Amino acid sequence: MQSTNPATERPVREYESHSDGDIDEALERATTAFEDWRARPIEERQTKLGDVATVLRENAEEYARLITTEMGKPIAEARSEVEKCAWVCEYYAEHAAAHLSDERLATIPEADTKVVYEPLGAVLAVMPWNYPFWQVFRFAAPTLTAGNVGLLKHASNVPGCALAIEEIFAEAGYPEGVFTTLLVGSSDVERVLADDRVKAATLTGSEYAGRKVAETAGYHLKKTVLELGGSGPFLVLDDADLDTAVETAVTARYMNTGQSCIAAKRFIVVDDAYDEFVDRFTAAVAELTVGDPAAEETDIGPLAKGKFVDELHEQVEGSIEAGASLELGGERLDRTGHYYAPTVLADVPRSAPAACEETFGPVAAVFGVDDEREAVDLANDSRFGLGASVWTEDRDRGEQVGRQLETGSVFVNELVKSDPRVPFGGIKASGYGRELSKQGIREFVNRKTLWVQ
């Protein structure tokens, strides 16, 4: 298994993949570790998680540079990712016990009836490369603190990040087997998930990968949480504050070089604001700095792999052929590395690839609509349902529109984001289940009814 720097196209390091025997030993260690780990008081597990946050912060620059080297994230954003990982650890270090406290139910006077929350066992996490630390800690912080043990199958282009995360838990004092990285390919996922020692799975990734994991887990009757793709609508209504909407729109689309499931991808603008929004948005995107992701001034780095550039360019060309107007970019950059120019497409037809498919890179599609009703209809005209953003100066109106949108989350006058304090997840082809907050830590537990009379 080899990692390659997408900015230079040079190999970084080779790693030896785990054999079938290695996998079996890891599963056995996890099973043994679970029996001890689940029996420890949750307050002890919370303390350990706080120690993880300390390790993250003490080595933040090292981890940020590893992220940037392996997947090309601009260094400032990589630092923010590490900081966010520390935050989610601190959140559950403070709140896990309360989120999993017994819930008493009123039944009959003679009975003490409650719901208790107990861990399931070994949980397999199949994680993506685009947020190589955050996606893992978003899973691990609640799941391990609930008393489960974790097995990480990370993306094959970020093996250094995968091993670094395992080392972080070890340095924080977690017992061997509580968190294990498996350096294996996608072809090994089915075998690992089918093993009786694995009790559940979570995946963040593509629709295809989600369907495969769900199929295997369903056959073996194992719990899953899936966070899949997104084509997030960003609705700009006629009374929106365009200064803030435009500024946020640029961040919402181009952060992480546009390689994010929750990024705004379809900008749906009411006609009264359309021309001004397009002009101002395009001008702001043109100011973004494309360059070496290790440089402090860089806003847009390379895409993680060369094939992603090819796929994105095909979507852009197909959208232009369908009738979209190219306002900016629309081309590969002639330089070493997997770079694509920040791109803005306007007047995008609803049949164009940029309207129907998920664009995973620095490409924004802008749509004009007559009114609020058409904006909602277009936003919902998608097989995806991860997150949506609504812009209006009328908060009540924003909430009314938000309630009509078919997504797992809606943010009014804010970009879509994952925050440890609120549950996150999608519907439709964007997956199911929730991560973060109280709802997230209760996904991989047995909600046991206990009736004592």
XYZ file of C-alpha atoms in Angstrom:
453
model
C 0.000 0.000 0.000
C 1.547 3.297 -1.114
C 0.755 6.921 -0.337
C 1.462 9.564 -2.975
C 1.585 13.328 -2.586
C -1.142 14.655 -4.928
C 0.600 18.045 -5.209
C 3.861 16.570 -6.505
C 2.667 13.168 -7.779
C 5.644 11.650 -5.968
C 5.434 8.573 -3.740
C 5.605 9.341 -0.034
C 5.954 5.925 1.556
C 5.086 2.280 1.096
C 3.279 0.262 3.757
C 2.906 -3.474 4.060
C -0.722 -4.542 3.843
C -2.130 -6.821 6.509
C -2.479 -10.485 5.619
C -5.439 -12.732 6.359
C -3.550 -13.942 9.404
C -2.973 -10.371 10.581
C -6.681 -9.640 10.232
C -7.641 -12.715 12.220
C -5.231 -11.795 15.013
C -6.607 -8.232 15.088
C -10.174 -9.512 15.379
C -9.187 -11.812 18.212
C -7.411 -8.982 20.066
C -10.457 -6.769 19.619
C -12.779 -9.441 20.987
C -10.593 -9.960 24.047
C -10.157 -6.228 24.600
C -13.911 -5.637 24.464
C -14.617 -7.793 27.506
C -12.311 -5.662 29.639
C -13.105 -2.313 28.043
C -16.888 -2.627 28.361
C -16.551 -3.407 32.080
C -14.631 -0.238 32.874
C -16.648 2.675 34.301
C -17.676 5.114 31.607
C -15.972 7.875 33.599
C -12.655 6.093 33.029
C -13.338 5.853 29.303
C -14.186 9.560 29.278
C -10.872 10.392 30.940
C -8.987 8.383 28.327
C -10.793 10.282 25.587
C -9.730 13.554 27.149
C -6.160 12.257 26.989
C -6.642 11.669 23.257
C -7.544 15.339 22.829
C -4.323 16.262 24.621
C -2.231 14.085 22.306
C -3.918 15.618 19.266
C -3.217 19.165 20.390
C 0.368 18.473 21.427
C 1.180 17.041 17.988
C -1.217 19.093 15.867
C 1.369 20.402 13.409
C 2.766 16.927 12.754
C -0.674 15.501 12.047
C -1.718 18.475 9.915
C 1.342 18.089 7.689
C 0.685 14.371 7.350
C -2.883 15.105 6.195
C -1.663 17.692 3.698
C 1.051 15.407 2.347
C -1.189 12.385 1.829
C -4.389 13.948 0.461
C -3.518 17.533 -0.478
C -5.631 19.539 1.974
C -4.425 23.160 2.396
C -2.357 23.256 5.579
C -4.548 25.801 7.369
C -7.568 23.542 6.862
C -5.560 20.509 7.992
C -4.775 22.257 11.271
C -8.464 23.045 11.696
C -9.294 19.394 11.094
C -6.977 18.250 13.873
C -8.430 20.884 16.204
C -11.944 19.670 15.412
C -10.913 16.120 16.287
C -9.717 17.324 19.687
C -13.041 19.127 20.121
C -15.161 16.029 19.476
C -13.033 14.096 21.971
C -13.517 16.800 24.597
C -17.249 16.920 23.888
C -17.765 13.220 24.601
C -15.261 13.281 27.460
C -17.705 15.688 29.095
C -21.104 14.423 27.938
C -20.894 10.677 27.185
C -22.096 9.511 30.585
C -25.103 11.823 30.496
C -25.990 10.762 26.946
C -25.944 7.092 27.999
C -27.552 7.415 31.414
C -30.450 5.102 32.209
C -33.807 6.415 31.006
C -36.634 5.671 33.412
C -40.085 4.966 31.984
C -43.497 5.222 33.648
C -45.288 1.870 33.560
C -46.920 0.493 36.748
C -46.270 1.486 40.381
C -44.800 -1.922 41.228
C -42.126 -1.818 38.507
C -38.874 0.034 38.093
C -38.735 0.263 34.306
C -35.882 1.773 32.372
C -33.898 1.717 29.148
C -30.213 0.999 29.619
C -27.547 1.468 26.975
C -24.934 -1.261 26.544
C -22.108 -1.585 23.969
C -22.324 -4.058 21.109
C -18.702 -5.149 20.615
C -16.323 -4.643 17.690
C -17.489 -1.993 15.213
C -15.912 -1.788 11.749
C -15.397 1.717 10.372
C -14.840 2.117 6.632
C -13.618 5.678 6.258
C -12.774 8.048 3.361
C -9.687 10.072 2.500
C -11.160 13.579 2.264
C -11.179 14.232 6.026
C -8.746 11.494 7.026
C -8.644 12.394 10.731
C -12.065 13.955 11.356
C -14.152 11.173 9.838
C -12.370 8.621 12.016
C -12.623 10.584 15.263
C -16.258 11.425 14.539
C -16.844 7.665 14.706
C -14.311 6.668 17.336
C -14.936 9.257 20.058
C -18.558 8.243 20.792
C -18.274 4.592 19.778
C -15.287 3.708 21.955
C -16.500 5.785 24.885
C -19.793 3.868 24.806
C -17.708 0.760 25.521
C -17.276 -0.686 22.039
C -13.967 -1.405 20.329
C -13.103 -0.085 16.866
C -11.599 -1.545 13.709
C -10.578 1.010 11.084
C -10.410 0.229 7.380
C -9.213 3.564 6.034
C -8.911 4.712 2.414
C -5.893 3.193 0.688
C -4.324 6.576 -0.160
C -4.001 7.691 3.483
C -2.320 4.751 5.256
C 0.000 7.075 7.173
C -2.996 8.850 8.689
C -4.603 5.521 9.557
C -1.549 4.303 11.464
C -1.033 7.688 13.137
C -4.566 7.535 14.547
C -3.932 4.081 15.980
C -0.760 5.446 17.606
C -2.709 8.375 19.094
C -5.032 6.039 20.979
C -2.076 3.952 22.137
C -0.229 7.046 23.359
C -3.335 8.143 25.256
C -3.247 4.850 27.163
C -5.972 2.825 25.450
C -5.519 -0.929 25.939
C -4.294 -2.935 22.967
C -7.167 -3.994 20.746
C -9.572 -1.207 21.664
C -8.691 0.673 18.467
C -7.022 -1.141 15.570
C -6.092 -0.039 12.065
C -6.387 -2.677 9.350
C -4.271 -1.907 6.288
C -6.461 -3.816 3.856
C -8.124 -3.191 0.528
C -11.800 -2.743 -0.235
C -12.012 -6.386 -1.275
C -11.376 -7.432 2.340
C -14.278 -5.447 3.810
C -16.920 -8.084 3.111
C -14.904 -10.810 4.824
C -14.216 -8.697 7.901
C -17.814 -7.535 8.205
C -19.127 -11.084 7.810
C -16.965 -12.336 10.678
C -19.008 -13.153 13.789
C -16.593 -11.166 15.939
C -17.645 -7.935 14.204
C -21.007 -6.717 15.489
C -21.724 -3.563 13.463
C -20.308 -1.217 10.846
C -20.238 2.409 9.825
C -19.214 3.782 6.462
C -18.632 7.227 5.076
C -18.131 7.117 1.334
C -19.761 6.546 -2.013
C -23.223 5.207 -2.764
C -21.683 2.091 -4.276
C -19.567 1.356 -1.197
C -22.539 2.031 1.062
C -24.753 -0.390 -0.812
C -22.099 -3.119 -0.635
C -21.608 -2.706 3.111
C -25.363 -2.521 3.727
C -25.889 -5.667 1.648
C -23.334 -7.675 3.607
C -24.447 -6.313 6.967
C -28.089 -6.934 6.124
C -27.428 -10.549 5.258
C -25.680 -11.047 8.591
C -28.234 -8.914 10.500
C -25.720 -6.338 11.719
C -26.393 -2.697 12.514
C -25.003 -0.084 10.103
C -24.737 3.671 9.848
C -24.061 5.105 6.388
C -23.035 8.654 5.462
C -22.862 8.763 1.690
C -22.716 11.382 -1.032
C -24.436 14.714 -1.216
C -25.393 17.437 -3.658
C -26.264 20.054 -1.101
C -28.604 22.876 -2.147
C -27.745 26.439 -1.066
C -30.941 28.478 -1.399
C -30.628 32.248 -1.755
C -34.040 33.877 -1.348
C -35.016 37.359 -2.510
C -34.462 38.919 0.919
C -31.050 37.329 1.620
C -28.102 39.366 2.869
C -25.958 38.947 -0.252
C -22.761 40.132 1.413
C -22.847 37.274 3.908
C -24.431 34.778 1.515
C -21.725 35.209 -1.115
C -18.889 35.104 1.390
C -20.258 31.936 2.984
C -21.068 30.369 -0.383
C -17.407 30.485 -1.401
C -16.357 28.724 1.797
C -19.236 26.255 1.596
C -18.247 25.135 -1.888
C -14.477 25.436 -2.089
C -13.333 24.420 1.389
C -11.213 21.239 1.196
C -10.866 21.974 -2.544
C -14.552 21.112 -2.888
C -13.959 17.498 -1.858
C -16.669 17.177 0.755
C -19.989 15.337 0.895
C -21.598 18.176 2.844
C -20.301 20.974 0.628
C -22.824 23.258 -1.051
C -22.915 22.119 -4.661
C -26.159 23.498 -6.127
C -26.671 27.229 -5.638
C -30.364 27.910 -6.163
C -30.993 31.641 -6.401
C -34.317 33.467 -6.749
C -34.345 35.600 -9.914
C -34.481 38.916 -8.054
C -31.033 38.187 -6.610
C -29.634 35.950 -9.362
C -27.541 38.291 -11.523
C -25.943 40.081 -8.586
C -25.214 36.806 -6.821
C -23.553 35.277 -9.892
C -21.406 38.349 -10.491
C -20.281 38.699 -6.906
C -19.819 34.989 -6.325
C -17.735 34.555 -9.490
C -15.553 37.534 -8.601
C -14.935 36.137 -5.110
C -14.043 32.672 -6.440
C -11.592 34.260 -8.886
C -9.685 35.652 -5.893
C -8.955 32.186 -4.439
C -5.293 31.202 -4.441
C -4.468 27.870 -6.062
C -1.136 26.392 -5.101
C 1.026 24.182 -2.936
C -1.195 22.929 -0.106
C 1.749 23.204 2.301
C 1.887 26.976 1.704
C 0.021 29.151 4.177
C -1.569 31.349 1.518
C -3.129 28.486 -0.465
C -6.931 28.251 -0.619
C -7.255 25.533 -3.262
C -4.962 22.527 -3.374
C -4.857 19.495 -5.661
C -7.530 16.864 -5.912
C -6.547 13.677 -4.117
C -6.105 11.555 -7.248
C -5.560 12.152 -10.941
C -8.657 10.193 -11.913
C -10.770 12.609 -9.881
C -9.601 15.455 -12.124
C -10.657 13.494 -15.216
C -14.079 12.665 -13.759
C -14.713 16.261 -12.692
C -13.713 17.661 -16.072
C -16.089 15.268 -17.832
C -18.924 16.553 -15.629
C -18.035 20.173 -16.399
C -17.815 19.579 -20.152
C -21.045 17.594 -20.109
C -22.815 20.407 -18.275
C -21.574 23.015 -20.763
C -22.704 20.828 -23.649
C -26.117 20.593 -21.968
C -26.389 24.400 -21.965
C -24.655 25.670 -18.806
C -22.726 28.922 -19.026
C -19.060 28.774 -18.015
C -18.400 31.833 -15.856
C -14.967 30.837 -14.566
C -12.417 28.035 -14.801
C -13.494 24.819 -16.439
C -10.048 23.397 -17.087
C -7.226 21.303 -15.730
C -4.303 23.422 -14.631
C -1.049 22.959 -16.542
C 1.215 22.185 -13.611
C 2.540 19.214 -11.689
C -0.103 17.757 -9.408
C -3.793 16.940 -9.658
C -5.085 20.519 -9.965
C -8.377 21.743 -11.363
C -9.265 25.414 -11.745
C -11.951 26.798 -9.420
C -15.018 26.728 -11.639
C -18.409 28.435 -11.702
C -21.230 27.238 -13.961
C -24.364 29.380 -14.301
C -27.787 28.845 -15.892
C -27.306 25.137 -15.355
C -30.037 22.979 -16.959
C -31.682 20.503 -14.618
C -30.591 17.616 -16.836
C -26.881 18.566 -16.766
C -24.355 16.406 -14.876
C -23.701 19.278 -12.429
C -27.396 19.167 -11.526
C -27.904 15.411 -11.363
C -24.558 14.088 -10.134
C -22.321 14.827 -7.176
C -19.391 17.002 -8.272
C -16.462 16.263 -5.972
C -14.092 19.135 -6.540
C -13.923 22.930 -6.950
C -16.976 23.314 -9.197
C -20.105 25.318 -8.321
C -23.391 25.111 -10.225
C -25.771 28.096 -10.042
C -29.477 27.817 -10.890
C -32.014 30.605 -11.290
C -35.608 30.101 -10.071
C -38.724 32.263 -10.119
C -39.590 32.143 -6.444
C -39.323 30.348 -3.113
C -41.643 27.520 -4.140
C -39.548 26.686 -7.195
C -36.384 26.904 -5.087
C -37.720 24.272 -2.692
C -38.892 22.035 -5.541
C -35.495 22.182 -7.246
C -33.649 21.585 -3.974
C -35.716 18.438 -3.374
C -35.335 17.231 -6.973
C -32.312 15.107 -6.110
C -31.662 11.559 -5.058
C -29.396 12.976 -2.327
C -30.551 14.304 1.021
C -27.586 15.127 3.232
C -27.714 18.834 4.091
C -29.113 22.151 2.874
C -28.511 25.829 3.535
C -31.149 28.576 3.315
C -30.443 32.314 3.136
C -33.047 34.885 4.149
C -33.222 37.803 6.572
C -36.550 36.484 7.877
C -35.733 33.742 10.397
C -39.330 32.475 10.514
C -39.375 32.214 6.741
C -36.066 30.355 6.873
C -37.457 27.822 9.311
C -40.596 27.319 7.193
C -38.463 26.659 4.104
C -36.122 24.427 6.098
C -38.998 22.218 7.205
C -39.889 21.611 3.548
C -36.422 20.461 2.486
C -35.782 16.719 2.194
C -32.428 16.491 3.933
C -30.943 15.235 7.169
C -30.043 18.755 8.259
C -30.854 22.330 7.298
C -28.863 25.388 8.316
C -30.502 28.800 7.975
C -28.009 31.613 7.325
C -25.104 29.231 7.919
C -23.229 26.660 5.873
C -23.878 22.963 6.429
C -21.394 21.553 8.928
C -20.875 18.694 11.327
C -20.761 19.836 14.938
C -20.317 17.495 17.936
C -23.289 19.142 19.673
C -25.882 18.315 16.995
C -26.739 15.056 15.210
C -25.572 14.648 11.640
C -26.613 12.293 8.845
C -28.657 11.979 5.682
C -31.714 10.492 4.037
C -32.423 9.099 0.569
C -29.193 8.162 -1.257
C -27.158 10.091 1.308
C -27.511 7.262 3.807
C -29.122 6.645 7.175
C -28.357 6.764 10.862
C -26.867 9.640 12.806
C -23.441 10.607 14.073
C -22.468 13.038 16.849
C -24.430 14.431 19.791
C -26.632 12.163 21.920
C -28.154 10.477 18.864
C -24.722 9.510 17.545
C -23.436 7.803 20.673
C -26.669 5.817 20.884
C -26.299 4.247 17.424
C -23.932 1.432 18.385
C -25.493 0.343 21.661
C -28.145 -2.109 22.727
C -31.119 -0.083 23.923
C -32.155 -2.644 26.479
C -35.500 -2.456 28.264
C -35.084 -3.471 31.906
C -38.294 -4.117 33.883
C -37.801 -4.877 37.594
C -40.957 -5.731 39.591
